[in-house]
Coordinates of C-alpha atoms in Angstrom, one line a residue:
V1 CA -1.8 -217.9 -212.9
T2 CA -1.3 -214.2 -213.8
P3 CA 2.1 -213.5 -215.3
R4 CA 4.2 -211.1 -213.3
I5 CA 7.5 -209.3 -213.9
M6 CA 9.8 -209.9 -211.0
P7 CA 13.3 -211.0 -210.2
G8 CA 13.9 -214.5 -211.5
L9 CA 16.2 -217.3 -210.3
N10 CA 19.3 -215.4 -211.5
E11 CA 18.0 -212.1 -209.9
K12 CA 17.4 -210.6 -213.4
Q13 CA 13.9 -209.3 -214.4
A14 CA 11.8 -212.1 -215.8
V15 CA 8.2 -212.9 -216.6
V16 CA 7.2 -215.5 -214.1
V17 CA 4.0 -217.6 -214.2
A18 CA 3.0 -220.1 -211.5
Q19 CA 0.3 -222.7 -211.8
K20 CA -1.1 -224.9 -209.0
I21 CA -2.2 -228.4 -209.9
E22 CA -3.7 -231.0 -207.5
F23 CA -2.1 -234.3 -208.0
A24 CA -3.2 -237.2 -205.7
N25 CA -4.4 -234.7 -203.2
L26 CA -1.1 -233.0 -203.1
P27 CA -0.7 -229.5 -204.5
L28 CA 2.0 -229.2 -207.1
Y29 CA 3.2 -225.8 -208.3
F30 CA 4.7 -225.4 -211.7
I31 CA 6.7 -222.2 -212.1
T32 CA 8.0 -221.0 -215.4
E33 CA 10.4 -218.1 -215.9
V34 CA 11.3 -216.4 -219.2
P35 CA 13.8 -213.5 -219.1
K36 CA 12.0 -210.2 -219.6
S37 CA 14.1 -209.3 -222.7
E38 CA 13.2 -212.7 -224.3
A39 CA 9.5 -212.4 -223.4
F40 CA 9.1 -208.9 -224.8
K41 CA 11.4 -209.4 -227.8
H42 CA 8.5 -210.0 -230.1
V43 CA 6.4 -207.1 -228.6
Y44 CA 9.3 -204.7 -229.1
S45 CA 9.9 -206.0 -232.6
S46 CA 6.2 -205.5 -233.4
I47 CA 6.2 -202.0 -231.9
Y48 CA 9.3 -201.1 -234.0
I49 CA 7.7 -202.5 -237.2
L50 CA 4.4 -200.8 -236.5
G51 CA 6.1 -197.5 -235.8
T52 CA 8.1 -197.8 -239.0
I53 CA 5.0 -198.5 -241.0
L54 CA 3.2 -195.5 -239.4
L55 CA 6.2 -193.2 -240.1
V56 CA 6.4 -194.4 -243.7
T57 CA 2.7 -194.0 -244.1
L58 CA 2.8 -190.5 -242.6
V59 CA 5.7 -189.4 -244.9
C60 CA 3.9 -190.9 -248.0
T61 CA 0.6 -189.1 -247.0
V62 CA 2.4 -185.8 -246.6
A63 CA 4.2 -186.3 -249.9
I64 CA 0.9 -187.1 -251.7
V65 CA -0.9 -184.1 -250.1
I66 CA 2.0 -181.8 -251.2
I67 CA 1.8 -183.2 -254.8
V68 CA -2.0 -182.9 -254.9
V69 CA -1.8 -179.3 -253.6
L70 CA 0.9 -178.4 -256.1
Q71 CA -1.3 -179.9 -258.8
I72 CA -4.0 -177.5 -257.8
V73 CA -2.0 -174.4 -256.8
Q74 CA 0.4 -174.3 -259.8
P75 CA -2.3 -174.0 -262.5
L76 CA -4.1 -171.3 -260.4
E77 CA -0.9 -169.4 -260.0
S78 CA -0.2 -169.7 -263.7
L79 CA -3.7 -168.4 -264.5
A80 CA -3.4 -165.6 -262.1
A81 CA 0.0 -164.5 -263.6
T82 CA -1.5 -164.5 -267.0
A83 CA -4.5 -162.4 -265.8
R84 CA -2.0 -159.9 -264.3
D85 CA -0.1 -159.6 -267.6
I86 CA -3.4 -159.1 -269.5
S87 CA -4.6 -156.5 -266.9
R88 CA -1.3 -154.6 -267.7
G89 CA -2.3 -154.5 -271.3
D90 CA -0.4 -157.6 -272.8
Y91 CA -3.3 -159.1 -274.7
S92 CA -1.1 -161.6 -276.4
K93 CA -0.7 -163.7 -273.2
R94 CA -2.6 -166.9 -273.1
A95 CA -3.2 -169.2 -270.2
K96 CA -1.3 -172.5 -270.2
L97 CA -3.5 -175.5 -270.7
H98 CA -3.2 -178.0 -267.9
K99 CA -3.7 -181.7 -267.7
I100 CA -6.5 -181.6 -265.1
A101 CA -9.8 -181.4 -266.9
E102 CA -11.2 -178.6 -264.8
F103 CA -8.1 -176.4 -265.3
W104 CA -8.0 -177.3 -269.0
E105 CA -11.6 -176.0 -269.4
L106 CA -11.0 -173.0 -267.3
S107 CA -7.8 -172.1 -269.3
K108 CA -9.6 -172.6 -272.6
A109 CA -12.5 -170.3 -271.5
F110 CA -10.0 -167.8 -270.2
N111 CA -8.1 -167.8 -273.5
S112 CA -11.3 -167.5 -275.5
M113 CA -12.4 -164.6 -273.3
T114 CA -9.0 -162.9 -273.7
G115 CA -9.1 -163.4 -277.5
R116 CA -12.5 -161.8 -277.7
L117 CA -11.4 -158.9 -275.4
H118 CA -8.4 -158.3 -277.7
E119 CA -10.6 -158.3 -280.8
T120 CA -13.0 -155.9 -279.2
I121 CA -10.3 -153.5 -278.2
E122 CA -8.8 -153.7 -281.7
N123 CA -12.3 -153.0 -283.2
L124 CA -12.8 -150.0 -280.8
E125 CA -9.4 -148.6 -281.6
S126 CA -10.2 -148.9 -285.3
Q127 CA -13.5 -147.2 -284.8
I128 CA -11.9 -144.4 -282.8
D129 CA -9.3 -143.9 -285.6
F130 CA -12.2 -143.8 -288.1
V131 CA -14.1 -141.2 -286.0
E132 CA -11.0 -139.1 -285.5
N133 CA -10.3 -139.2 -289.2
V134 CA -13.9 -138.1 -290.0
L135 CA -13.7 -135.4 -287.4
E136 CA -10.4 -134.1 -288.8
S137 CA -11.8 -134.1 -292.3
V138 CA -14.6 -131.7 -291.5
S139 CA -13.6 -128.1 -292.4
H140 CA -15.8 -126.4 -289.8
P141 CA -15.0 -126.3 -286.1
L142 CA -16.4 -129.3 -284.3
Y143 CA -16.1 -130.2 -280.7
V144 CA -17.7 -132.3 -278.0
I145 CA -18.5 -130.8 -274.6
D146 CA -19.3 -132.6 -271.4
A147 CA -22.5 -131.0 -270.2
N148 CA -21.7 -131.7 -266.5
D149 CA -18.5 -129.8 -266.2
Y150 CA -18.2 -128.0 -269.6
T151 CA -14.9 -129.6 -270.5
V152 CA -14.1 -130.1 -274.1
K153 CA -13.6 -133.8 -274.6
M154 CA -12.8 -133.8 -278.3
A155 CA -12.2 -131.1 -281.0
N156 CA -11.0 -131.1 -284.6
T157 CA -8.2 -129.0 -286.0
A158 CA -10.6 -126.5 -287.5
A159 CA -11.8 -125.6 -284.0
N160 CA -8.3 -124.1 -283.5
F161 CA -8.2 -124.9 -279.8
G162 CA -4.6 -126.3 -279.9
I163 CA -3.8 -129.1 -277.4
L164 CA -6.7 -129.9 -275.1
T165 CA -6.1 -130.7 -271.4
S166 CA -8.4 -132.3 -268.9
D167 CA -9.4 -128.9 -267.7
S168 CA -10.0 -127.2 -271.1
K169 CA -13.4 -125.5 -270.6
C170 CA -15.6 -124.6 -273.6
H171 CA -16.4 -121.1 -272.3
M172 CA -12.7 -120.3 -271.9
L173 CA -11.9 -121.6 -275.4
T174 CA -14.8 -120.2 -277.3
H175 CA -15.6 -117.0 -275.4
N176 CA -12.5 -116.3 -273.4
S177 CA -14.6 -116.2 -270.3
D178 CA -14.0 -117.7 -266.8
T179 CA -17.7 -118.7 -266.4
P180 CA -20.1 -120.5 -268.7

């Protein structure tokens, strides 16, 4: 009753099934043989189709993953490049607005923050120019000294110190002394 693969009538591999039936108290045996290639033709075809479907599914899945990753990585790389440019002092750079809502919002916030930073820097530069102009307009010597290391941080032309360096000490400039 159990099918077996064995040499058939023409000595080629075949699937053989035998069934015993009692007929008028006589045992009758029915034997059926199908060539192995014919019997497994549909199995091999199904395995081939299933394998093809699995391979196509795998390729499509990998393609979708790559596309999704690129959709996430590219906006982040673009934002990072813009941040690098801004950190180098190019405040005119703006982050590219992307289609994905989260990146759109992040880029808008980044651009807003950069705009405010640029405005703040311009305001500070304007204030520095104003203070330097006021300082230069004073006819008496005026200078600012760091109390920690006695370096002269700022001086007007009337102080007659010449060009200040990072190690210009007040006691050297005002008293011509090596010590405070």
